[in-house]
């Protein structure tokens, strides 16, 4: 049992967690299911996109030199010798000096032509076209391979696929692609005080919230959640629930990791041969923890207060899930923002305050979203960032710059 009873910093905790991750294997998936999945292979193009020089406009394929001196009052006349539609072949079609071929957007540029003039700057008469202005060489021409060249590595192993990436795969004729498998994630709530959705609330009970915030987060990061239910605060119940959960790649439980008499989570870790890696993180909210490992399985015993659960997920479980899925980028952006209010805190822990940032004249400004008690989920729901106040800082004045973590933004590095 390493690091047991030692309080680790946020950075150390993250390091321990990431060192415990063995990325999952791969599977072939349809590109229609590929949004936000992580690529398991480099994608190297075997073709040019577009395959041939083509037109970016509806108009006439011409020779730029033929338009010298052309104006509305003194148009240049070119003989029309044919037409190429998008998808039509340009093979055998030529544009000698003094001629033009009518051409549609996306159609291949015929031999000899080096520019396209759009219809708007021309007028077609019987058999010829009047050109009202000069064109530049290669104007309105798109070049073969301008988008992707043969041999280009367009996407890399570890990339999380955006919609544009999926479009790139389509342009290279991939109907399926190799992606990292999605981790299965069992979610457990613990606590005698919890009533689940639809159950009548007895005196002293509260609604089970964490299972649902976690389910939502796990889905958001494209892992596969399975909610197992509420474990009562008994050794037996907690153990049974964890046994079931250990069929998954990842277990996330909430509550029962603090110093209470009925906090059984850590106790059952040793029963189940889960090796605890750390138990306390130097952060508020989210100090009590039970991060464990069993083989390649990761077991996250998160604190029970709803905000602690969610901020802990964002700081630690989210990057682990992303790494299990092979993702390179796991960090939320951190930027500086001008604080709109004074903040005071005790020294000793890093505080992650729920905040709302706005952007004015390209600068970030941030205020807290109200009550920062770790049970107050409302101020988390109102937040779009976490304000990071360092361990030993006790006071920050309004107008000072503070670091804010953009929790709703995609991972940047
Ligand atoms: P614990 O560490 O188990 O004492 O939990 C800390 C606090 O979080 C207690 O006030 C619990 O009632 C609360 N809590 C624990 N689990 C949940 C949950 N699933 N939903 C909402 N609140 C919870
Ligand atoms: Mg509890």
Coordinates of N, CA, C and O in Angstrom, one line a residue, residues 21 54 61 66 72 223 255 267 306 318 352 363 387-388 397-398 410:
X21 N -2.9 4.0 -15.4 CA -3.8 3.7 -16.6 C -3.1 2.8 -17.6 O -2.0 3.2 -18.0
X54 N -9.8 21.6 -59.9 CA -11.2 21.8 -60.2 C -11.6 23.3 -60.0 O -10.8 24.1 -59.4
X61 N -13.9 28.4 -67.9 CA -12.5 28.0 -67.8 C -11.8 28.7 -69.0 O -12.2 28.5 -70.2
X66 N -5.6 35.8 -71.8 CA -6.6 36.3 -72.8 C -7.5 37.4 -72.4 O -8.2 38.0 -73.2
X72 N -15.8 46.3 -68.6 CA -17.2 46.3 -69.0 C -17.4 46.9 -70.3 O -18.2 46.4 -71.1
X223 N -17.5 7.2 -22.3 CA -17.3 5.9 -21.7 C -18.7 5.3 -21.5 O -19.7 6.0 -21.8
X255 N -19.1 8.8 -1.6 CA -19.4 8.7 -0.2 C -18.7 7.6 0.5 O -18.0 6.8 -0.1
X267 N -12.3 0.2 3.9 CA -12.2 -1.1 4.6 C -12.4 -2.3 3.6 O -11.7 -3.2 3.6
X306 N -22.1 16.4 -3.2 CA -22.3 16.5 -4.6 C -21.3 17.4 -5.4 O -20.9 17.0 -6.5
X318 N -12.1 12.0 -15.1 CA -12.2 12.4 -16.5 C -10.9 12.2 -17.2 O -10.9 11.5 -18.3
X352 N -10.9 25.2 -5.1 CA -11.5 25.3 -6.5 C -12.9 25.9 -6.3 O -13.8 25.2 -5.8
X363 N -10.8 40.0 -22.8 CA -10.3 39.6 -21.5 C -11.3 38.9 -20.6 O -12.5 39.2 -20.7
X387 N -12.4 28.5 -10.2 CA -11.3 29.5 -9.9 C -10.3 28.8 -9.0 O -10.7 28.2 -8.0
X388 N -9.0 28.8 -9.4 CA -8.0 28.0 -8.7 C -7.3 29.0 -7.7 O -6.5 29.9 -8.2
X397 N -7.5 40.1 -3.9 CA -8.3 41.4 -4.0 C -9.0 41.4 -5.4 O -8.5 40.9 -6.4
X398 N -10.2 42.0 -5.4 CA -10.9 42.3 -6.7 C -9.9 43.0 -7.6 O -9.2 43.9 -7.2
X410 N -13.4 21.9 -24.3 CA -12.7 20.7 -24.6 C -11.3 20.7 -24.1 O -10.7 21.8 -23.9

